[in-house]
Amino acid sequence: MSIVNSFELPSSDGSIDEGFFRTRRDQSVIGWYTVGNKPTAADSAVHAHVSELVDASPSIFLLFNPDIQDDAKQLPFAVFESALTDGTEADKAGKFVQLEVGVEAGEAERIAVDDVANESASDSDPSGQIASLSRQRNAIAMLHDRVRVIQQYVSAVVAGIAPADHEILRQCAALVATLPVMDGSEFNKELRTEYNDTQMVSYLTTLLGQLNTLSSVTDKHWALHPPQSEDMGMKHGLNPKMGGQLFGSGRRRGTSRR
C-alpha cells in the first residue's frame, strides 16, 4: 500500500463531511491522519467513522508527532490499523496495531537529495569544487545509463524482440510527459540569442576595462609631464586648460570685417 496524496478536512466534533469523498471519486481513500503523541479515544471514534466511508479494508490511521526531537533517528509519524479480535475490527474499543512503514523516493529525487546533502557536508573541504563536479558527473552517468536501458527496451518492443509490458510502457510515457517540449528551431534561436547577449556583455566589459586603463595612463602622463606655464603653452599654441588642444590666434585671416 502506498500513500501518494492527502487533503485536509475540517473536523471539530469528530464528524466528517462525506461530501469531500463524493467529489474525489477518481481517488482511492485508504485512511486518515492527524497529529498527536499516541492514539486517543477520539481518534478511535473518527477511525470508526472513516472505516465506514473508505474503500480500503482495513483503513489505516497516520499519526504525526509534532513533539519529536530534532536529533531523533525515527520518523516523526506512525501508521496504525485496527486490531482484530475474533475476526472483527476493534475500532470502537480503541485498539490499534502499529505497522511497519518506509519512505521511498524516485530516482531523480534521490539523485538531487544526495547531491545537496554531499554539497552541504563538504563546505569546509578545500577541494569541494572537484568533489562536487565528480558527484554531478557520476549522477549524469547513472542517469544516462538508465535512459539508455529504457531506449533499448522500447526499441526491442517496437521491433518485436521483447514482449510488451504495458505497466513499464505507461511509466515510460509518464516520464516522457514530464519532459519540457521545445521545438528545435525555437531552441536554436533562443540559444543564439543568449550566446550573442553573452558575447556582447563580454565585449563591453573588455572595452570598459581598456578605456579605464587608457584614462589611468593619461592621468599619469599629465602628472609626470605637466605644462611649464600658461604662457609657455600660449607661446606654442597650446592651452593647458583646454586639454592641450590646438587653437587659432586672435587675428583672422582670409576674412574682412567692417
mmCIF file with all atom_site columns, N, CA and C in Angstrom, residues 92-141:
data_model
loop_
_atom_site.group_PDB
_atom_site.id
_atom_site.type_symbol
_atom_site.label_atom_id
_atom_site.label_alt_id
_atom_site.label_comp_id
_atom_site.label_asym_id
_atom_site.label_entity_id
_atom_site.label_seq_id
_atom_site.pdbx_PDB_ins_code
_atom_site.Cartn_x
_atom_site.Cartn_y
_atom_site.Cartn_z
_atom_site.occupancy
_atom_site.B_iso_or_equiv
_atom_site.pdbx_formal_charge
_atom_site.auth_seq_id
_atom_site.auth_comp_id
_atom_site.auth_asym_id
_atom_site.auth_atom_id
_atom_site.pdbx_PDB_model_num
ATOM 1   N N  . LYS A 1 92  ? -13.990 0.637  17.877  1.00 0.00 ? 92  LYS A N  1
ATOM 2   C CA . LYS A 1 92  ? -14.610 1.371  18.966  1.00 0.00 ? 92  LYS A CA 1
ATOM 3   C C  . LYS A 1 92  ? -13.909 1.131  20.287  1.00 0.00 ? 92  LYS A C  1
ATOM 4   N N  . ALA A 1 93  ? -13.223 0.034  20.421  1.00 0.00 ? 93  ALA A N  1
ATOM 5   C CA . ALA A 1 93  ? -12.504 -0.241 21.657  1.00 0.00 ? 93  ALA A CA 1
ATOM 6   C C  . ALA A 1 93  ? -11.183 0.492  21.726  1.00 0.00 ? 93  ALA A C  1
ATOM 7   N N  . GLY A 1 94  ? -10.774 1.140  20.636  1.00 0.00 ? 94  GLY A N  1
ATOM 8   C CA . GLY A 1 94  ? -9.539  1.917  20.654  1.00 0.00 ? 94  GLY A CA 1
ATOM 9   C C  . GLY A 1 94  ? -8.298  1.070  20.575  1.00 0.00 ? 94  GLY A C  1
ATOM 10  N N  . LYS A 1 95  ? -8.392  -0.110 19.997  1.00 0.00 ? 95  LYS A N  1
ATOM 11  C CA . LYS A 1 95  ? -7.236  -0.991 19.887  1.00 0.00 ? 95  LYS A CA 1
ATOM 12  C C  . LYS A 1 95  ? -6.630  -0.835 18.498  1.00 0.00 ? 95  LYS A C  1
ATOM 13  N N  . PHE A 1 96  ? -5.351  -0.448 18.474  1.00 0.00 ? 96  PHE A N  1
ATOM 14  C CA . PHE A 1 96  ? -4.648  -0.247 17.213  1.00 0.00 ? 96  PHE A CA 1
ATOM 15  C C  . PHE A 1 96  ? -3.375  -1.074 17.212  1.00 0.00 ? 96  PHE A C  1
ATOM 16  N N  . VAL A 1 97  ? -2.955  -1.437 16.033  1.00 0.00 ? 97  VAL A N  1
ATOM 17  C CA . VAL A 1 97  ? -1.699  -2.149 15.829  1.00 0.00 ? 97  VAL A CA 1
ATOM 18  C C  . VAL A 1 97  ? -0.818  -1.279 14.947  1.00 0.00 ? 97  VAL A C  1
ATOM 19  N N  . GLN A 1 98  ? 0.415   -1.010 15.416  1.00 0.00 ? 98  GLN A N  1
ATOM 20  C CA . GLN A 1 98  ? 1.329   -0.173 14.642  1.00 0.00 ? 98  GLN A CA 1
ATOM 21  C C  . GLN A 1 98  ? 1.948   -0.989 13.518  1.00 0.00 ? 98  GLN A C  1
ATOM 22  N N  . LEU A 1 99  ? 1.998   -0.399 12.336  1.00 0.00 ? 99  LEU A N  1
ATOM 23  C CA . LEU A 1 99  ? 2.528   -1.065 11.156  1.00 0.00 ? 99  LEU A CA 1
ATOM 24  C C  . LEU A 1 99  ? 3.935   -0.583 10.852  1.00 0.00 ? 99  LEU A C  1
ATOM 25  N N  . GLU A 1 100 ? 4.666   -1.411 10.147  1.00 0.00 ? 100 GLU A N  1
ATOM 26  C CA . GLU A 1 100 ? 5.994   -1.019 9.684   1.00 0.00 ? 100 GLU A CA 1
ATOM 27  C C  . GLU A 1 100 ? 5.854   -0.190 8.411   1.00 0.00 ? 100 GLU A C  1
ATOM 28  N N  . VAL A 1 101 ? 6.563   0.928  8.375   1.00 0.00 ? 101 VAL A N  1
ATOM 29  C CA . VAL A 1 101 ? 6.467   1.845  7.236   1.00 0.00 ? 101 VAL A CA 1
ATOM 30  C C  . VAL A 1 101 ? 7.863   2.160  6.723   1.00 0.00 ? 101 VAL A C  1
ATOM 31  N N  . GLY A 1 102 ? 7.917   2.663  5.514   1.00 0.00 ? 102 GLY A N  1
ATOM 32  C CA . GLY A 1 102 ? 9.171   3.090  4.904   1.00 0.00 ? 102 GLY A CA 1
ATOM 33  C C  . GLY A 1 102 ? 8.904   4.234  3.948   1.00 0.00 ? 102 GLY A C  1
ATOM 34  N N  . VAL A 1 103 ? 9.921   5.040  3.718   1.00 0.00 ? 103 VAL A N  1
ATOM 35  C CA . VAL A 1 103 ? 9.823   6.189  2.822   1.00 0.00 ? 103 VAL A CA 1
ATOM 36  C C  . VAL A 1 103 ? 10.613  5.873  1.564   1.00 0.00 ? 103 VAL A C  1
ATOM 37  N N  . GLU A 1 104 ? 9.952   5.919  0.431   1.00 0.00 ? 104 GLU A N  1
ATOM 38  C CA . GLU A 1 104 ? 10.593  5.647  -0.848  1.00 0.00 ? 104 GLU A CA 1
ATOM 39  C C  . GLU A 1 104 ? 10.624  6.922  -1.678  1.00 0.00 ? 104 GLU A C  1
ATOM 40  N N  . ALA A 1 105 ? 11.701  7.099  -2.413  1.00 0.00 ? 105 ALA A N  1
ATOM 41  C CA . ALA A 1 105 ? 11.866  8.271  -3.278  1.00 0.00 ? 105 ALA A CA 1
ATOM 42  C C  . ALA A 1 105 ? 12.167  7.808  -4.691  1.00 0.00 ? 105 ALA A C  1
ATOM 43  N N  . GLY A 1 106 ? 11.788  8.640  -5.657  1.00 0.00 ? 106 GLY A N  1
ATOM 44  C CA . GLY A 1 106 ? 12.091  8.339  -7.048  1.00 0.00 ? 106 GLY A CA 1
ATOM 45  C C  . GLY A 1 106 ? 13.570  8.492  -7.342  1.00 0.00 ? 106 GLY A C  1
ATOM 46  N N  . GLU A 1 107 ? 13.973  7.990  -8.504  1.00 0.00 ? 107 GLU A N  1
ATOM 47  C CA . GLU A 1 107 ? 15.388  8.027  -8.869  1.00 0.00 ? 107 GLU A CA 1
ATOM 48  C C  . GLU A 1 107 ? 15.901  9.457  -8.969  1.00 0.00 ? 107 GLU A C  1
ATOM 49  N N  . ALA A 1 108 ? 15.132  10.334 -9.630  1.00 0.00 ? 108 ALA A N  1
ATOM 50  C CA . ALA A 1 108 ? 15.566  11.730 -9.768  1.00 0.00 ? 108 ALA A CA 1
ATOM 51  C C  . ALA A 1 108 ? 15.630  12.423 -8.415  1.00 0.00 ? 108 ALA A C  1
ATOM 52  N N  . GLU A 1 109 ? 14.671  12.129 -7.538  1.00 0.00 ? 109 GLU A N  1
ATOM 53  C CA . GLU A 1 109 ? 14.670  12.746 -6.211  1.00 0.00 ? 109 GLU A CA 1
ATOM 54  C C  . GLU A 1 109 ? 15.865  12.280 -5.393  1.00 0.00 ? 109 GLU A C  1
ATOM 55  N N  . ARG A 1 110 ? 16.212  11.007 -5.484  1.00 0.00 ? 110 ARG A N  1
ATOM 56  C CA . ARG A 1 110 ? 17.368  10.502 -4.741  1.00 0.00 ? 110 ARG A CA 1
ATOM 57  C C  . ARG A 1 110 ? 18.657  11.153 -5.224  1.00 0.00 ? 110 ARG A C  1
ATOM 58  N N  . ILE A 1 111 ? 18.781  11.339 -6.545  1.00 0.00 ? 111 ILE A N  1
ATOM 59  C CA . ILE A 1 111 ? 19.985  11.975 -7.077  1.00 0.00 ? 111 ILE A CA 1
ATOM 60  C C  . ILE A 1 111 ? 20.101  13.408 -6.571  1.00 0.00 ? 111 ILE A C  1
ATOM 61  N N  . ALA A 1 112 ? 18.976  14.148 -6.600  1.00 0.00 ? 112 ALA A N  1
ATOM 62  C CA . ALA A 1 112 ? 19.004  15.546 -6.168  1.00 0.00 ? 112 ALA A CA 1
ATOM 63  C C  . ALA A 1 112 ? 19.295  15.666 -4.680  1.00 0.00 ? 112 ALA A C  1
ATOM 64  N N  . VAL A 1 113 ? 18.643  14.844 -3.855  1.00 0.00 ? 113 VAL A N  1
ATOM 65  C CA . VAL A 1 113 ? 18.856  14.914 -2.408  1.00 0.00 ? 113 VAL A CA 1
ATOM 66  C C  . VAL A 1 113 ? 20.278  14.519 -2.051  1.00 0.00 ? 113 VAL A C  1
ATOM 67  N N  . ASP A 1 114 ? 20.804  13.491 -2.701  1.00 0.00 ? 114 ASP A N  1
ATOM 68  C CA . ASP A 1 114 ? 22.178  13.070 -2.429  1.00 0.00 ? 114 ASP A CA 1
ATOM 69  C C  . ASP A 1 114 ? 23.172  14.154 -2.814  1.00 0.00 ? 114 ASP A C  1
ATOM 70  N N  . ASP A 1 115 ? 22.924  14.833 -3.914  1.00 0.00 ? 115 ASP A N  1
ATOM 71  C CA . ASP A 1 115 ? 23.834  15.894 -4.350  1.00 0.00 ? 115 ASP A CA 1
ATOM 72  C C  . ASP A 1 115 ? 23.805  17.058 -3.374  1.00 0.00 ? 115 ASP A C  1
ATOM 73  N N  . VAL A 1 116 ? 22.614  17.454 -2.912  1.00 0.00 ? 116 VAL A N  1
ATOM 74  C CA . VAL A 1 116 ? 22.510  18.565 -1.961  1.00 0.00 ? 116 VAL A CA 1
ATOM 75  C C  . VAL A 1 116 ? 23.147  18.201 -0.630  1.00 0.00 ? 116 VAL A C  1
ATOM 76  N N  . ALA A 1 117 ? 22.924  16.975 -0.161  1.00 0.00 ? 117 ALA A N  1
ATOM 77  C CA . ALA A 1 117 ? 23.499  16.554 1.116   1.00 0.00 ? 117 ALA A CA 1
ATOM 78  C C  . ALA A 1 117 ? 25.020  16.526 1.059   1.00 0.00 ? 117 ALA A C  1
ATOM 79  N N  . ASN A 1 118 ? 25.578  16.042 -0.026  1.00 0.00 ? 118 ASN A N  1
ATOM 80  C CA . ASN A 1 118 ? 27.035  15.990 -0.147  1.00 0.00 ? 118 ASN A CA 1
ATOM 81  C C  . ASN A 1 118 ? 27.643  17.378 -0.263  1.00 0.00 ? 118 ASN A C  1
ATOM 82  N N  . GLU A 1 119 ? 26.944  18.301 -0.930  1.00 0.00 ? 119 GLU A N  1
ATOM 83  C CA . GLU A 1 119 ? 27.453  19.665 -1.022  1.00 0.00 ? 119 GLU A CA 1
ATOM 84  C C  . GLU A 1 119 ? 27.454  20.341 0.342   1.00 0.00 ? 119 GLU A C  1
ATOM 85  N N  . SER A 1 120 ? 26.414  20.109 1.150   1.00 0.00 ? 120 SER A N  1
ATOM 86  C CA . SER A 1 120 ? 26.353  20.718 2.476   1.00 0.00 ? 120 SER A CA 1
ATOM 87  C C  . SER A 1 120 ? 27.439  20.164 3.385   1.00 0.00 ? 120 SER A C  1
ATOM 88  N N  . ALA A 1 121 ? 27.765  18.889 3.233   1.00 0.00 ? 121 ALA A N  1
ATOM 89  C CA . ALA A 1 121 ? 28.759  18.276 4.104   1.00 0.00 ? 121 ALA A CA 1
ATOM 90  C C  . ALA A 1 121 ? 30.186  18.649 3.736   1.00 0.00 ? 121 ALA A C  1
ATOM 91  N N  . SER A 1 122 ? 30.408  19.129 2.521   1.00 0.00 ? 122 SER A N  1
ATOM 92  C CA . SER A 1 122 ? 31.770  19.418 2.068   1.00 0.00 ? 122 SER A CA 1
ATOM 93  C C  . SER A 1 122 ? 32.021  20.911 1.907   1.00 0.00 ? 122 SER A C  1
ATOM 94  N N  . ASP A 1 123 ? 31.295  21.754 2.670   1.00 0.00 ? 123 ASP A N  1
ATOM 95  C CA . ASP A 1 123 ? 31.502  23.201 2.559   1.00 0.00 ? 123 ASP A CA 1
ATOM 96  C C  . ASP A 1 123 ? 32.885  23.604 3.032   1.00 0.00 ? 123 ASP A C  1
ATOM 97  N N  . SER A 1 124 ? 33.412  22.916 4.055   1.00 0.00 ? 124 SER A N  1
ATOM 98  C CA . SER A 1 124 ? 34.726  23.259 4.599   1.00 0.00 ? 124 SER A CA 1
ATOM 99  C C  . SER A 1 124 ? 35.862  22.525 3.898   1.00 0.00 ? 124 SER A C  1
ATOM 100 N N  . ASP A 1 125 ? 35.560  21.728 2.911   1.00 0.00 ? 125 ASP A N  1
ATOM 101 C CA . ASP A 1 125 ? 36.592  20.981 2.193   1.00 0.00 ? 125 ASP A CA 1
ATOM 102 C C  . ASP A 1 125 ? 37.236  21.881 1.151   1.00 0.00 ? 125 ASP A C  1
ATOM 103 N N  . PRO A 1 126 ? 38.556  22.069 1.195   1.00 0.00 ? 126 PRO A N  1
ATOM 104 C CA . PRO A 1 126 ? 39.181  22.950 0.202   1.00 0.00 ? 126 PRO A CA 1
ATOM 105 C C  . PRO A 1 126 ? 39.027  22.442 -1.226  1.00 0.00 ? 126 PRO A C  1
ATOM 106 N N  . SER A 1 127 ? 38.882  21.138 -1.413  1.00 0.00 ? 127 SER A N  1
ATOM 107 C CA . SER A 1 127 ? 38.695  20.577 -2.753  1.00 0.00 ? 127 SER A CA 1
ATOM 108 C C  . SER A 1 127 ? 37.227  20.253 -3.012  1.00 0.00 ? 127 SER A C  1
ATOM 109 N N  . GLY A 1 128 ? 36.326  21.029 -2.423  1.00 0.00 ? 128 GLY A N  1
ATOM 110 C CA . GLY A 1 128 ? 34.902  20.765 -2.578  1.00 0.00 ? 128 GLY A CA 1
ATOM 111 C C  . GLY A 1 128 ? 34.409  20.924 -3.996  1.00 0.00 ? 128 GLY A C  1
ATOM 112 N N  . GLN A 1 129 ? 35.030  21.816 -4.762  1.00 0.00 ? 129 GLN A N  1
ATOM 113 C CA . GLN A 1 129 ? 34.598  22.021 -6.140  1.00 0.00 ? 129 GLN A CA 1
ATOM 114 C C  . GLN A 1 129 ? 34.829  20.771 -6.982  1.00 0.00 ? 129 GLN A C  1
ATOM 115 N N  . ILE A 1 130 ? 35.987  20.156 -6.806  1.00 0.00 ? 130 ILE A N  1
ATOM 116 C CA . ILE A 1 130 ? 36.283  18.934 -7.559  1.00 0.00 ? 130 ILE A CA 1
ATOM 117 C C  . ILE A 1 130 ? 35.342  17.806 -7.139  1.00 0.00 ? 130 ILE A C  1
ATOM 118 N N  . ALA A 1 131 ? 35.094  17.703 -5.837  1.00 0.00 ? 131 ALA A N  1
ATOM 119 C CA . ALA A 1 131 ? 34.187  16.657 -5.361  1.00 0.00 ? 131 ALA A CA 1
ATOM 120 C C  . ALA A 1 131 ? 32.773  16.873 -5.884  1.00 0.00 ? 131 ALA A C  1
ATOM 121 N N  . SER A 1 132 ? 32.336  18.134 -5.931  1.00 0.00 ? 132 SER A N  1
ATOM 122 C CA . SER A 1 132 ? 31.003  18.436 -6.442  1.00 0.00 ? 132 SER A CA 1
ATOM 123 C C  . SER A 1 132 ? 30.883  18.080 -7.920  1.00 0.00 ? 132 SER A C  1
ATOM 124 N N  . LEU A 1 133 ? 31.899  18.432 -8.697  1.00 0.00 ? 133 LEU A N  1
ATOM 125 C CA . LEU A 1 133 ? 31.873  18.086 -10.121 1.00 0.00 ? 133 LEU A CA 1
ATOM 126 C C  . LEU A 1 133 ? 31.901  16.574 -10.329 1.00 0.00 ? 133 LEU A C  1
ATOM 127 N N  . SER A 1 134 ? 32.637  15.869 -9.480  1.00 0.00 ? 134 SER A N  1
ATOM 128 C CA . SER A 1 134 ? 32.684  14.407 -9.596  1.00 0.00 ? 134 SER A CA 1
ATOM 129 C C  . SER A 1 134 ? 31.321  13.787 -9.299  1.00 0.00 ? 134 SER A C  1
ATOM 130 N N  . ARG A 1 135 ? 30.637  14.308 -8.273  1.00 0.00 ? 135 ARG A N  1
ATOM 131 C CA . ARG A 1 135 ? 29.306  13.786 -7.955  1.00 0.00 ? 135 ARG A CA 1
ATOM 132 C C  . ARG A 1 135 ? 28.323  14.064 -9.082  1.00 0.00 ? 135 ARG A C  1
ATOM 133 N N  . GLN A 1 136 ? 28.389  15.265 -9.649  1.00 0.00 ? 136 GLN A N  1
ATOM 134 C CA . GLN A 1 136 ? 27.492  15.579 -10.749 1.00 0.00 ? 136 GLN A CA 1
ATOM 135 C C  . GLN A 1 136 ? 27.774  14.695 -11.964 1.00 0.00 ? 136 GLN A C  1
ATOM 136 N N  . ARG A 1 137 ? 29.057  14.441 -12.207 1.00 0.00 ? 137 ARG A N  1
ATOM 137 C CA . ARG A 1 137 ? 29.405  13.564 -13.333 1.00 0.00 ? 137 ARG A CA 1
ATOM 138 C C  . ARG A 1 137 ? 28.866  12.153 -13.101 1.00 0.00 ? 137 ARG A C  1
ATOM 139 N N  . ASN A 1 138 ? 29.009  11.637 -11.882 1.00 0.00 ? 138 ASN A N  1
ATOM 140 C CA . ASN A 1 138 ? 28.505  10.298 -11.583 1.00 0.00 ? 138 ASN A CA 1
ATOM 141 C C  . ASN A 1 138 ? 26.983  10.241 -11.705 1.00 0.00 ? 138 ASN A C  1
ATOM 142 N N  . ALA A 1 139 ? 26.313  11.308 -11.240 1.00 0.00 ? 139 ALA A N  1
ATOM 143 C CA . ALA A 1 139 ? 24.853  11.332 -11.337 1.00 0.00 ? 139 ALA A CA 1
ATOM 144 C C  . ALA A 1 139 ? 24.398  11.360 -12.789 1.00 0.00 ? 139 ALA A C  1
ATOM 145 N N  . ILE A 1 140 ? 25.074  12.169 -13.610 1.00 0.00 ? 140 ILE A N  1
ATOM 146 C CA . ILE A 1 140 ? 24.711  12.242 -15.029 1.00 0.00 ? 140 ILE A CA 1
ATOM 147 C C  . ILE A 1 140 ? 25.000  10.918 -15.729 1.00 0.00 ? 140 ILE A C  1
ATOM 148 N N  . ALA A 1 141 ? 26.124  10.283 -15.374 1.00 0.00 ? 141 ALA A N  1
ATOM 149 C CA . ALA A 1 141 ? 26.453  8.989  -15.981 1.00 0.00 ? 141 ALA A CA 1
ATOM 150 C C  . ALA A 1 141 ? 25.414  7.929  -15.619 1.00 0.00 ? 141 ALA A C  1
#
